[in-house]
Coordinates of C-alpha atoms in Angstrom, one line a residue:
Chain B
M222 CA -24.2 -28.0 20.4
S223 CA -21.0 -29.6 21.5
Y224 CA -19.7 -33.2 21.2
C225 CA -16.9 -35.4 22.3
V226 CA -15.4 -37.1 19.3
S227 CA -12.7 -39.8 19.2
T228 CA -9.7 -39.2 17.0
K229 CA -10.7 -42.1 14.8
R230 CA -14.2 -40.7 14.3
M231 CA -12.9 -37.2 13.8
N232 CA -10.8 -38.5 10.9
E233 CA -13.9 -40.0 9.4
I234 CA -15.6 -36.7 9.7
L235 CA -12.6 -34.9 8.1
K236 CA -12.7 -37.4 5.3
A237 CA -16.4 -36.6 4.7
L238 CA -15.7 -32.9 4.8
Q239 CA -12.9 -33.3 2.3
K240 CA -15.4 -34.0 -0.4
D241 CA -16.4 -30.3 -0.4
Y242 CA -13.5 -28.7 1.6
K243 CA -9.8 -28.2 1.5
I244 CA -8.8 -28.3 5.2
Y245 CA -5.8 -26.3 6.4
A246 CA -4.1 -26.4 9.8
P247 CA -0.7 -25.8 11.3
V248 CA 1.4 -28.8 10.2
R249 CA 4.9 -29.9 11.3
F250 CA 7.6 -29.9 8.6
E251 CA 10.4 -31.9 10.2
K252 CA 13.9 -30.4 10.1
R253 CA 12.7 -27.5 8.0
G254 CA 13.1 -25.0 10.9
R255 CA 15.4 -22.0 10.8
Y256 CA 18.0 -23.6 13.1
S257 CA 19.5 -27.1 12.6
D258 CA 17.4 -30.0 13.8
T259 CA 14.4 -27.8 14.4
D260 CA 11.0 -28.2 12.8
L261 CA 8.9 -25.7 10.9
I262 CA 5.3 -25.3 11.7
R263 CA 3.2 -23.6 9.1
Y264 CA -0.1 -23.9 7.5
A265 CA -0.8 -26.7 5.0
E266 CA -3.6 -29.0 3.9
I267 CA -4.2 -31.9 6.3
N268 CA -5.3 -35.4 5.7
S269 CA -5.9 -36.5 9.3
I270 CA -6.5 -34.8 12.6
E271 CA -3.1 -36.1 13.8
D272 CA -1.5 -33.7 11.3
V273 CA -2.7 -30.7 13.3
V274 CA -0.1 -29.2 15.5
Y275 CA -2.2 -27.8 18.3
D276 CA 0.2 -27.6 21.2
E277 CA 2.8 -25.3 19.6
K278 CA 2.5 -21.9 18.0
S279 CA 2.8 -21.9 14.2
H280 CA 5.7 -20.0 12.8
F281 CA 3.7 -18.6 9.9
S282 CA 0.1 -17.3 9.9
P283 CA -2.8 -18.8 8.0
K284 CA -3.1 -15.7 5.8
E285 CA -1.3 -17.5 2.9
V286 CA -4.2 -19.9 2.5
I287 CA -6.2 -17.1 0.9
Y288 CA -3.5 -14.5 0.3
P289 CA -0.7 -16.6 -1.2
I290 CA 2.9 -15.5 -1.0
T291 CA 2.9 -15.5 -4.8
Q292 CA -0.2 -15.7 -6.9
A293 CA -0.9 -15.5 -10.6
L294 CA -3.4 -12.7 -11.5
F295 CA -3.5 -13.2 -15.3
Y296 CA -1.9 -15.3 -17.9
F297 CA -0.8 -13.3 -21.0
T298 CA -0.6 -14.6 -24.5
E299 CA 0.1 -12.3 -27.5
D300 CA -2.7 -9.7 -27.2
E301 CA -4.9 -11.5 -24.7
Y302 CA -5.0 -12.2 -21.1
R303 CA -6.8 -14.9 -19.1
E304 CA -7.7 -14.5 -15.5
S305 CA -6.2 -17.1 -13.2
K306 CA -8.6 -19.6 -11.6
V307 CA -9.0 -21.1 -8.2
D308 CA -10.1 -24.5 -7.0
D309 CA -13.8 -25.0 -6.7
K310 CA -13.6 -26.5 -3.2
K311 CA -14.5 -24.6 -0.1
I312 CA -11.9 -23.9 2.6
L313 CA -11.8 -24.8 6.3
I314 CA -9.0 -23.3 8.4
F315 CA -8.0 -24.4 11.9
A316 CA -7.1 -21.0 13.4
R317 CA -6.6 -19.3 16.7
S318 CA -8.5 -16.2 17.9
C319 CA -5.8 -13.8 17.0
D320 CA -5.6 -15.1 13.5
I321 CA -9.3 -15.1 13.0
N322 CA -9.4 -11.5 14.1
G323 CA -6.4 -10.9 11.9
F324 CA -8.4 -12.0 8.8
R325 CA -10.8 -9.1 9.6
R326 CA -7.9 -6.7 9.1
L327 CA -7.1 -8.3 5.8
D328 CA -10.8 -8.1 4.8
T329 CA -10.7 -4.3 5.6
I330 CA -7.8 -3.7 3.2
F331 CA -8.7 -6.0 0.4
L332 CA -12.5 -5.7 0.4
K333 CA -13.2 -2.2 1.8
N334 CA -10.3 0.2 1.5
G335 CA -11.0 2.6 -1.3
G336 CA -14.5 1.3 -1.8
T337 CA -13.4 -1.5 -4.1
E338 CA -13.1 -5.3 -3.7
D339 CA -10.1 -7.3 -4.7
I340 CA -11.5 -10.3 -6.5
Y341 CA -8.4 -12.4 -6.0
Y342 CA -8.8 -12.1 -2.2
K343 CA -12.6 -12.2 -2.3
R344 CA -12.9 -15.4 -4.4
L345 CA -10.9 -17.3 -1.8
R346 CA -12.1 -15.4 1.3
E347 CA -15.8 -16.2 0.6
K348 CA -15.0 -19.9 0.6
V349 CA -13.5 -19.8 4.1
K350 CA -15.0 -21.1 7.3
F351 CA -13.0 -21.3 10.5
I352 CA -12.4 -24.0 13.0
L353 CA -11.4 -22.2 16.2
M354 CA -8.4 -23.8 17.9
E355 CA -8.6 -23.1 21.6
C356 CA -5.5 -21.7 23.2
K357 CA -5.1 -23.4 26.5
E358 CA -2.5 -20.9 27.6
S359 CA -0.7 -18.1 25.9
W360 CA 2.9 -18.4 24.6
D361 CA 5.7 -16.1 25.8
S362 CA 5.5 -13.6 23.0
C363 CA 1.7 -13.4 22.7
F364 CA 0.0 -10.1 23.6
C365 CA -3.4 -10.7 22.2
V366 CA -5.1 -9.6 25.4
S367 CA -3.6 -6.1 25.1
M368 CA -4.7 -5.9 21.5
G369 CA -8.2 -7.2 22.3
S370 CA -7.9 -10.1 19.8
N371 CA -7.9 -12.9 22.3
K372 CA -11.6 -13.7 21.8
T373 CA -13.8 -14.4 18.8
D374 CA -17.2 -15.8 17.9
N375 CA -16.4 -15.9 14.2
Y376 CA -16.1 -19.7 13.8
S377 CA -18.1 -22.6 12.5
L378 CA -16.5 -25.2 14.7
A379 CA -14.4 -24.9 17.8
V380 CA -12.1 -27.6 19.0
R381 CA -10.2 -28.6 22.2
F382 CA -7.7 -31.4 21.9
D383 CA -8.2 -33.6 24.9
G384 CA -6.0 -36.7 24.8
D385 CA -7.6 -39.3 22.5
N386 CA -10.7 -37.2 22.2
I387 CA -11.6 -33.9 20.7
L388 CA -14.2 -31.7 22.1
V389 CA -16.1 -29.9 19.3
E390 CA -18.5 -27.1 19.5
V391 CA -20.7 -26.9 16.3
K392 CA -22.0 -23.4 15.7
D393 CA -22.7 -23.8 12.0
H394 CA -25.8 -25.8 11.0
E395 CA -24.0 -27.0 7.8
F396 CA -21.9 -29.3 10.0
I397 CA -24.5 -30.5 12.5
N398 CA -25.4 -33.7 10.8
L399 CA -21.8 -34.8 10.7
F400 CA -21.9 -35.0 14.5
A401 CA -25.4 -36.4 14.9
N402 CA -24.2 -39.7 16.4
E403 CA -21.6 -38.3 18.7
R404 CA -21.8 -37.9 22.5
E405 CA -23.1 -34.6 23.5
V406 CA -21.0 -32.7 26.1
E407 CA -20.9 -29.3 27.7
F408 CA -18.1 -27.5 25.9
T409 CA -17.6 -23.9 24.8
P410 CA -14.1 -22.8 24.0
E411 CA -12.2 -20.8 26.5
F412 CA -10.0 -17.9 25.7
V413 CA -6.8 -16.7 27.3
T414 CA -7.5 -13.7 29.5
S415 CA -3.9 -12.7 30.3
N416 CA -0.5 -12.9 28.6
L417 CA 2.9 -12.9 30.0
T418 CA 3.7 -10.1 27.5
K419 CA 1.6 -6.9 27.9
V420 CA 1.8 -3.8 25.8
N421 CA 0.7 -0.3 26.4
I422 CA -0.6 1.5 23.3
P423 CA 0.5 5.1 23.2
E424 CA -2.4 7.6 22.8
I425 CA -1.4 9.8 19.9
D426 CA -3.9 12.7 19.9
S427 CA -2.3 15.5 18.0
Q428 CA -0.2 16.2 14.9
E429 CA 2.3 18.0 17.1
L430 CA 2.8 14.8 19.1
L431 CA 3.0 12.7 16.0
E432 CA 5.8 15.0 14.6
K433 CA 7.7 14.6 17.9
I434 CA 7.3 10.8 17.7
Y435 CA 8.5 10.9 14.1
N436 CA 11.7 12.6 15.3
L437 CA 12.3 10.3 18.3
D438 CA 15.9 9.0 18.6
M439 CA 14.6 5.5 19.4
W440 CA 14.0 4.8 15.7
E441 CA 17.7 5.4 15.0
S442 CA 18.6 2.4 17.1
Y443 CA 16.9 0.1 14.6
N444 CA 19.3 1.3 11.8
S445 CA 22.1 -0.9 13.0
R446 CA 19.8 -3.6 14.4
C447 CA 17.2 -4.3 11.7
I448 CA 18.5 -5.9 8.5
S449 CA 15.3 -5.0 6.5
C450 CA 14.7 -8.7 5.7
G451 CA 10.9 -8.4 6.0
A452 CA 10.6 -11.6 8.0
C453 CA 8.3 -9.8 10.4
S454 CA 5.8 -9.0 7.7
A455 CA 6.0 -12.5 6.1
V456 CA 4.7 -14.1 9.3
C457 CA 2.3 -11.3 10.2
I458 CA -1.4 -12.3 9.8
T459 CA -2.2 -8.6 9.1
C460 CA 0.5 -7.5 6.7
S461 CA -1.1 -7.2 3.3
C462 CA 1.3 -5.3 1.0
F463 CA 2.3 -6.7 -2.3
N464 CA 4.3 -6.0 -5.5
T465 CA 3.1 -7.0 -8.9
L466 CA 5.6 -8.8 -11.0
D467 CA 5.4 -9.7 -14.7
I468 CA 7.2 -12.8 -15.9
I469 CA 7.9 -14.3 -19.3
Y470 CA 7.9 -18.1 -19.6
S471 CA 11.4 -18.7 -20.7
E472 CA 10.4 -21.5 -23.1
N473 CA 8.0 -19.2 -24.9
G474 CA 8.8 -15.5 -24.7
R475 CA 5.4 -14.6 -26.1
V476 CA 3.5 -16.0 -23.1
G477 CA 3.8 -14.9 -19.5
E478 CA 1.9 -13.9 -16.4
R479 CA 1.3 -11.1 -14.0
R480 CA 1.9 -12.2 -10.4
R481 CA 1.1 -10.7 -7.1
V482 CA 3.9 -11.2 -4.6
Q483 CA 3.8 -10.4 -0.9
T484 CA 6.3 -7.7 0.1
S485 CA 7.2 -5.7 3.2
C486 CA 7.4 -2.0 4.1
M487 CA 10.6 -3.1 5.9
H488 CA 12.3 -3.8 2.5
E489 CA 14.8 -1.1 1.4
D490 CA 13.1 -0.7 -2.0
F491 CA 9.5 -0.6 -0.7
T492 CA 9.1 3.1 -1.6
T493 CA 11.7 3.3 -4.4
M494 CA 10.3 4.7 -7.6
A495 CA 11.7 4.4 -11.1
G496 CA 14.8 6.6 -11.2
G497 CA 15.9 5.6 -7.7
W498 CA 14.2 8.2 -5.3
S499 CA 12.8 6.6 -2.2
F500 CA 11.0 8.0 0.8
R501 CA 12.0 5.9 3.8
K502 CA 15.7 5.2 3.3
T503 CA 16.8 3.9 6.7
A504 CA 15.7 0.8 8.6
G505 CA 14.7 3.0 11.5
E506 CA 12.4 5.1 9.3
R507 CA 10.8 1.9 8.1
M508 CA 10.5 0.5 11.6
R509 CA 8.7 3.7 12.6
F510 CA 6.3 3.4 9.7
R511 CA 5.5 -0.2 10.4
T512 CA 5.0 0.4 14.2
L513 CA 2.7 3.4 13.7
H514 CA 0.8 1.5 11.0
K515 CA 0.1 -1.4 13.4
I516 CA -0.8 0.6 16.5
Y517 CA -1.8 4.1 15.3
D518 CA -2.8 5.0 11.8
Y519 CA -4.7 1.9 10.7
K520 CA -7.1 2.6 13.6
L521 CA -7.1 6.3 12.7
R522 CA -8.3 5.4 9.2
F523 CA -10.7 2.6 9.8
K524 CA -11.8 3.5 13.4
E525 CA -12.6 0.0 14.7
E526 CA -9.4 -1.5 15.9
H527 CA -5.7 -1.5 15.8
M528 CA -4.1 -3.5 13.0
C529 CA -1.7 -5.6 15.2
V530 CA -3.4 -8.6 16.8
G531 CA -0.6 -9.4 19.2
C532 CA 0.3 -12.8 17.8
G533 CA 4.0 -12.2 18.5
R534 CA 5.2 -14.1 15.5
C535 CA 7.2 -11.1 14.2
E536 CA 9.5 -11.1 17.1
E537 CA 9.9 -14.8 17.1
R538 CA 10.8 -14.8 13.5
C539 CA 13.1 -11.7 13.6
P540 CA 16.7 -12.9 13.0
K541 CA 18.0 -9.9 15.0
L542 CA 15.6 -10.6 17.9
I543 CA 13.8 -7.3 17.6
S544 CA 10.8 -7.5 19.9
F545 CA 7.7 -5.7 18.6
S546 CA 6.0 -5.7 22.0
S547 CA 9.1 -4.0 23.4
T548 CA 9.1 -1.5 20.6
I549 CA 5.4 -0.6 21.4
N550 CA 6.2 -0.3 25.1
R551 CA 9.3 1.7 24.4
L552 CA 7.3 4.1 22.2
Y553 CA 4.6 4.3 25.0
D554 CA 7.3 5.3 27.5
E555 CA 8.7 7.9 25.1
V556 CA 5.2 9.3 24.4
E557 CA 4.5 9.5 28.1
K558 CA 7.8 11.5 28.5
L559 CA 6.8 13.8 25.6
K560 CA 3.4 14.4 27.2
K561 CA 4.9 15.2 30.5
G562 CA 7.2 17.7 28.7
E563 CA 10.3 15.7 29.5
V564 CA 13.0 16.1 27.0
S565 CA 13.6 13.1 24.8
R566 CA 16.5 12.9 22.5
T567 CA 15.3 13.7 19.0
R568 CA 16.7 12.7 15.6
E569 CA 18.1 16.2 15.1
Q570 CA 19.8 16.2 18.5
A571 CA 21.2 12.8 17.8
S572 CA 22.6 13.8 14.4
S573 CA 24.1 17.1 15.8
T574 CA 25.8 15.0 18.5
E575 CA 27.2 12.8 15.7
E576 CA 28.5 15.8 13.8
G577 CA 30.1 17.2 17.0
K578 CA 32.2 14.1 17.4
Chain O
M20 CA -18.3 -11.9 -9.2
S21 CA -17.4 -8.2 -8.8
E22 CA -15.4 -6.3 -11.4
N23 CA -11.7 -7.2 -11.4
I24 CA -10.0 -3.9 -10.5
M25 CA -6.6 -5.3 -11.4
L26 CA -7.5 -6.1 -14.9
P27 CA -5.8 -3.9 -17.6
H28 CA -7.3 -3.1 -20.9
P29 CA -5.6 -2.6 -24.3
H30 CA -5.6 0.9 -25.7
K31 CA -4.4 2.0 -29.1
I32 CA -1.5 4.4 -29.3
I33 CA -2.5 7.2 -31.7
D34 CA 0.6 9.2 -31.7
I35 CA 4.0 9.5 -30.1
I36 CA 5.6 12.9 -29.6
P37 CA 9.2 13.1 -28.5
E38 CA 9.7 15.9 -26.0
T39 CA 13.3 15.3 -25.2
E40 CA 15.8 12.5 -25.7
D41 CA 14.3 10.4 -22.9
V42 CA 10.8 11.9 -22.4
Y43 CA 8.0 11.1 -24.9
T44 CA 4.3 11.9 -24.9
F45 CA 2.1 9.0 -25.9
R46 CA -1.4 9.9 -27.1
V47 CA -3.7 6.9 -26.4
E48 CA -7.2 6.2 -27.4
T49 CA -9.7 6.0 -24.5
S50 CA -13.3 7.0 -23.8
A51 CA -12.6 7.2 -20.1
K52 CA -13.7 10.4 -18.4
V53 CA -10.5 11.8 -16.9
K54 CA -10.1 14.7 -14.5
H55 CA -7.1 17.0 -14.4
G56 CA -4.4 15.5 -12.2
Q57 CA -5.6 11.8 -12.3
F58 CA -3.3 8.9 -13.3
F59 CA -3.6 5.5 -15.0
Q60 CA -1.9 2.3 -14.1
V61 CA -0.1 1.7 -17.4
S62 CA 1.4 -1.7 -18.4
I63 CA 2.9 -3.9 -21.0
P64 CA 1.9 -7.5 -20.4
K65 CA 4.9 -9.6 -19.4
I66 CA 6.9 -6.5 -18.6
G67 CA 5.2 -4.6 -15.7
E68 CA 2.9 -1.9 -14.6
A69 CA 3.4 1.7 -13.2
P70 CA 1.3 4.8 -12.4
I71 CA 1.5 7.5 -15.0
S72 CA -0.2 10.9 -14.8
V73 CA -2.3 12.3 -17.6
S74 CA -0.6 15.3 -19.2
C75 CA -3.4 16.2 -21.6
M76 CA -6.9 15.0 -22.6
G77 CA -9.3 15.4 -25.4
E78 CA -12.2 13.8 -27.1
N79 CA -11.5 10.0 -26.9
W80 CA -7.8 10.3 -26.1
V81 CA -5.4 11.1 -23.3
E82 CA -1.7 11.9 -23.4
L83 CA 0.8 10.3 -21.0
T84 CA 4.2 11.9 -20.8
I85 CA 6.7 9.3 -19.8
R86 CA 10.4 9.4 -18.9
K87 CA 12.5 6.4 -20.1
V88 CA 13.8 5.5 -16.7
G89 CA 13.1 1.8 -16.0
K90 CA 12.2 -1.6 -17.3
L91 CA 8.6 -0.8 -18.2
T92 CA 9.3 2.6 -19.6
N93 CA 12.2 1.3 -21.7
E94 CA 9.7 -1.2 -23.3
I95 CA 7.1 1.5 -23.8
F96 CA 9.6 3.5 -25.8
N97 CA 9.9 0.6 -28.2
L98 CA 6.1 0.9 -29.1
K99 CA 4.9 2.5 -32.3
P100 CA 1.7 4.3 -33.2
G101 CA -1.0 1.6 -33.7
D102 CA 0.5 -0.6 -31.0
K103 CA -1.4 -1.3 -27.8
L104 CA -0.7 0.1 -24.3
F105 CA -2.5 -1.7 -21.5
M106 CA -4.2 0.7 -19.0
R107 CA -6.6 0.7 -16.1
G108 CA -8.0 3.8 -14.4
P109 CA -8.2 6.7 -14.2
Y110 CA -7.4 6.7 -10.5
G111 CA -6.9 9.3 -7.8
N112 CA -8.5 12.7 -7.1
S113 CA -7.9 15.8 -9.2
F114 CA -7.0 19.4 -9.0
P115 CA -10.0 21.4 -7.9
I116 CA -10.5 23.3 -11.2
E117 CA -13.9 24.6 -10.2
E118 CA -12.4 26.2 -7.2
F119 CA -9.6 27.8 -9.3
K120 CA -12.2 29.5 -11.6
G121 CA -12.8 33.2 -11.2
K122 CA -9.5 33.6 -9.2
H123 CA -5.9 34.2 -9.9
L124 CA -3.9 31.0 -10.3
V125 CA -0.2 30.5 -9.8
V126 CA 1.3 27.2 -11.1
I127 CA 4.9 26.3 -10.2
A128 CA 6.2 23.1 -11.8
G129 CA 9.6 21.5 -12.1
G130 CA 10.8 18.9 -14.7
T131 CA 8.3 16.1 -15.4
G132 CA 6.1 17.8 -12.8
V133 CA 4.9 20.0 -15.7
A134 CA 3.1 17.0 -17.1
P135 CA 0.4 16.7 -14.5
V136 CA -0.4 20.4 -14.6
R137 CA -0.3 20.6 -18.4
S138 CA -3.9 19.4 -18.9
F139 CA -5.5 22.2 -16.9
L140 CA -3.0 24.8 -18.2
K141 CA -4.3 23.9 -21.6
Y142 CA -7.9 24.1 -20.4
F143 CA -7.3 27.6 -19.1
Y144 CA -5.4 28.5 -22.3
E145 CA -8.5 27.6 -24.2
N146 CA -10.8 29.3 -21.6
P147 CA -8.7 32.3 -20.3
D148 CA -11.8 34.2 -19.2
E149 CA -12.5 31.6 -16.6
I150 CA -9.6 32.9 -14.4
K151 CA -8.5 36.4 -13.4
S152 CA -4.8 35.7 -14.2
L153 CA -2.5 32.7 -14.5
H154 CA 1.1 32.9 -13.5
F155 CA 3.2 29.9 -14.6
I156 CA 6.7 29.2 -13.4
A157 CA 8.3 26.2 -15.1
G158 CA 11.8 25.0 -14.3
F159 CA 13.9 22.5 -16.1
R160 CA 17.4 21.2 -15.3
D161 CA 19.0 22.3 -18.6
E162 CA 18.2 23.1 -22.2
K163 CA 18.0 19.5 -23.3
N164 CA 15.4 18.7 -20.6
I165 CA 12.8 21.3 -21.6
L166 CA 9.4 19.7 -22.1
F167 CA 6.4 20.8 -24.1
R168 CA 8.3 23.5 -26.0
E169 CA 5.3 24.3 -28.2
D170 CA 2.9 24.6 -25.3
L171 CA 5.4 26.8 -23.4
K172 CA 5.5 29.2 -26.4
K173 CA 1.7 29.3 -26.5
F174 CA 1.2 29.7 -22.8
K175 CA 3.5 32.8 -23.0
T176 CA 0.9 34.5 -25.1
K177 CA -1.9 34.3 -22.6
F178 CA -0.3 33.6 -19.2
N179 CA 2.4 35.5 -17.1
T180 CA 5.2 33.0 -17.6
I181 CA 8.6 32.6 -16.0
Y182 CA 10.6 29.8 -17.6
T183 CA 13.9 28.9 -15.9
L184 CA 16.8 26.5 -16.3
D185 CA 18.8 25.4 -13.3
R186 CA 22.1 26.3 -15.0
D187 CA 22.0 27.0 -18.7
K188 CA 21.4 30.5 -20.1
I189 CA 19.3 30.5 -23.2
E190 CA 16.9 33.0 -24.7
G191 CA 13.5 33.0 -23.1
F192 CA 14.7 31.3 -20.0
E193 CA 15.8 32.7 -16.7
V194 CA 18.6 31.0 -14.7
G195 CA 18.1 29.4 -11.3
L196 CA 15.7 27.1 -9.5
V197 CA 12.0 27.8 -9.5
T198 CA 12.1 28.8 -5.9
E199 CA 14.3 31.8 -6.8
H200 CA 11.5 33.2 -9.0
I201 CA 8.6 32.9 -6.7
K202 CA 9.1 36.3 -5.2
K203 CA 8.3 37.8 -8.6
I204 CA 4.7 36.7 -8.3
P205 CA 2.6 39.7 -7.1
F206 CA 0.8 37.7 -4.3
N207 CA 0.0 41.0 -2.4
S208 CA -2.0 42.3 -5.4
F209 CA -4.3 39.2 -5.5
E210 CA -7.5 39.4 -3.5
D211 CA -8.2 35.7 -4.2
Y212 CA -5.9 33.1 -5.6
N213 CA -4.7 29.5 -5.6
V214 CA -1.2 28.1 -6.0
V215 CA -0.3 24.7 -7.5
I216 CA 3.1 23.2 -7.0
V217 CA 4.2 20.0 -8.7
G218 CA 7.7 18.6 -9.2
P219 CA 10.3 16.6 -7.4
H220 CA 9.8 16.1 -3.7
V221 CA 12.5 18.5 -2.6
M222 CA 11.4 21.2 -5.1
M223 CA 7.8 21.0 -3.8
H224 CA 8.9 21.3 -0.2
F225 CA 11.1 24.4 -0.8
A226 CA 8.7 26.0 -3.3
A227 CA 5.9 25.7 -0.7
L228 CA 8.1 27.3 2.0
E229 CA 9.1 30.1 -0.4
C230 CA 5.4 30.7 -1.1
L231 CA 4.6 30.9 2.6
K232 CA 7.5 33.3 3.0
N233 CA 5.9 35.5 0.3
G234 CA 2.6 35.7 2.3
V235 CA 0.7 32.8 0.7
T236 CA -1.6 31.1 3.1
E237 CA -1.4 27.3 3.5
E238 CA -4.9 26.5 2.4
K239 CA -4.3 28.1 -1.0
I240 CA -1.5 25.8 -1.9
W241 CA -2.1 22.5 -3.8
V242 CA 0.6 19.9 -4.5
S243 CA 0.6 16.5 -6.3
F244 CA 2.5 13.6 -4.9
E245 CA 4.4 10.9 -6.9
R246 CA 4.7 7.6 -5.2
R247 CA 5.5 4.0 -6.1
M248 CA 2.2 2.0 -6.6
S249 CA 1.5 -1.5 -7.5
C250 CA -2.3 -1.3 -7.5
G251 CA -3.6 2.3 -7.6
V252 CA -6.7 1.2 -5.6
G253 CA -5.7 1.1 -2.0
K254 CA -4.6 -2.5 -1.6
C255 CA -0.8 -2.8 -2.2
G256 CA 0.3 -0.4 0.5
H257 CA 3.3 1.2 -1.3
C258 CA 1.9 4.7 -1.5
K259 CA 0.6 4.9 2.1
I260 CA 1.8 7.8 4.2
N261 CA 0.4 7.9 7.8
E262 CA -3.3 6.9 7.4
V263 CA -3.5 8.3 3.9
Y264 CA -3.3 6.3 0.6
V265 CA -1.9 8.7 -2.1
C266 CA -3.7 6.6 -4.8
L267 CA -7.1 7.1 -3.1
E268 CA -7.0 10.5 -1.3
G269 CA -4.3 11.9 -3.6
P270 CA -2.3 12.4 -5.7
V271 CA -3.5 16.0 -5.2
F272 CA -3.4 17.4 -1.7
N273 CA -4.1 20.7 -0.2
Y274 CA -0.9 21.9 1.6
T275 CA -2.7 21.9 5.0
K276 CA -2.9 18.1 4.7
A277 CA 0.3 17.5 2.7
K278 CA 2.5 19.3 5.2
N279 CA 1.3 16.8 7.9
L280 CA 2.0 13.7 5.9
L281 CA 5.2 12.3 7.4
D282 CA 6.9 9.7 5.2

């Protein structure tokens, strides 16, 4: 069932929902953007429908609603620990198709990988229902169509912002009574069917090809470009890696907590072990790892889909303007060359050239 | 609510055995059923957590051999018998001991890499009839870094041993890297055998190549990987190589798989 709801009435409905739910949506933080006089749009709890920024792309993904940047796992006192708690309220998230599809990737890692469930993720995830935000058109850096994540039916409500009114499709019976007095309309959300940015995913079908990809010279170019800041992972809906960090409360050294803190495979110390040995020492090696994870080996492991959903936030957030879609396309071209037997410069060739200088 | 896999549990330290100046073995009380080659996530609340492999196991205890090398291990070295060490696990797969039985076994280990193979070496020391022969090459940097001295002496009585130091010349030890001694293993006289290689990344790489050069086939080689881990259960992402999570599918890999893992 779909309804046309006025902004005023929608706020009353939100108010009613807030008794049981915390409601999150992309919200504008004025003058908090990365450049002067620009705004930051990221997920936060809303109090009215006017808070929702629906006509711009959020700079950060909604993942931090249920996978916080930093999160207490336990509180330690002397010889005991106490598991951290979460709010009893349920969660509603205004999210776009790509992000809703992105949550499925997070579910795979946190709830399925290794056959165990992560309770910190699960206890928030099972509270979540989605309000699909229709994308009228795609933004420049989006490539959701190429990644097959432009559509979803995993939502309880879907909304289209239409001037003073909001069109709402109600799929979840829990919410139907809230809209009982509203004007019924024909509305089902539409999905973008093409993006300005398109990517070709290389087909990597042999270990021999993978080894050649591993040695491609293209990765070297990121050594000087990428500064290993991890901003790409911070904004990615599908990046799930974390460190654990123990802290002592400075006022009382006998009490502290173990935290989980989001991290990035792009950080220099991501693979560094105690003693200093690390496995991916250059930015280029880390870029190769991240790229192949997003468009090759996640799918190899879990079969269903690639990890990347094509939201394009990573390239918008990169301070060095590295475009992930261009990286994928560049890799595709290199792989095509390798398949045709054309000679591509490899890492070894590049380093021997360097030595010859 | 499902079980909290991140939750550590306190375990009593029964004994602390200094191996070298900065490597101690901690014997810890546990009823966990552990397989040879597995590891625990070991922690001290308010300090941190790290994966540590089991170096020996017995009735209601395991031994963890730890090098004092970072924030957590520095704190662990301050603990005394009777103190509590927090652990969760055991995690990871194990060496295929059943497959080793009835065959010749070659174990090549370097430095703290001796720790993860020590538990099954002890098993075969107690049960020597279960294998045709055991050749054990152990390499250490220098005299002061020799681990498990008593065990090395005992192993000498039942196994074919080659102990070596990178540089120092002392009685009972050869000089040189473990790779230099692999050619002494009579691989061509074995009708059926397995090879285990554990040690620093570079040592495993070159030891495996040397074995192949000496006619060993890839599928007979087993290695154990060491990686940074924050969870041990396939969530934190640190130990991932290609599509493989070392904490889940490893740390023990057959060389046919290990050689294809591109970091």
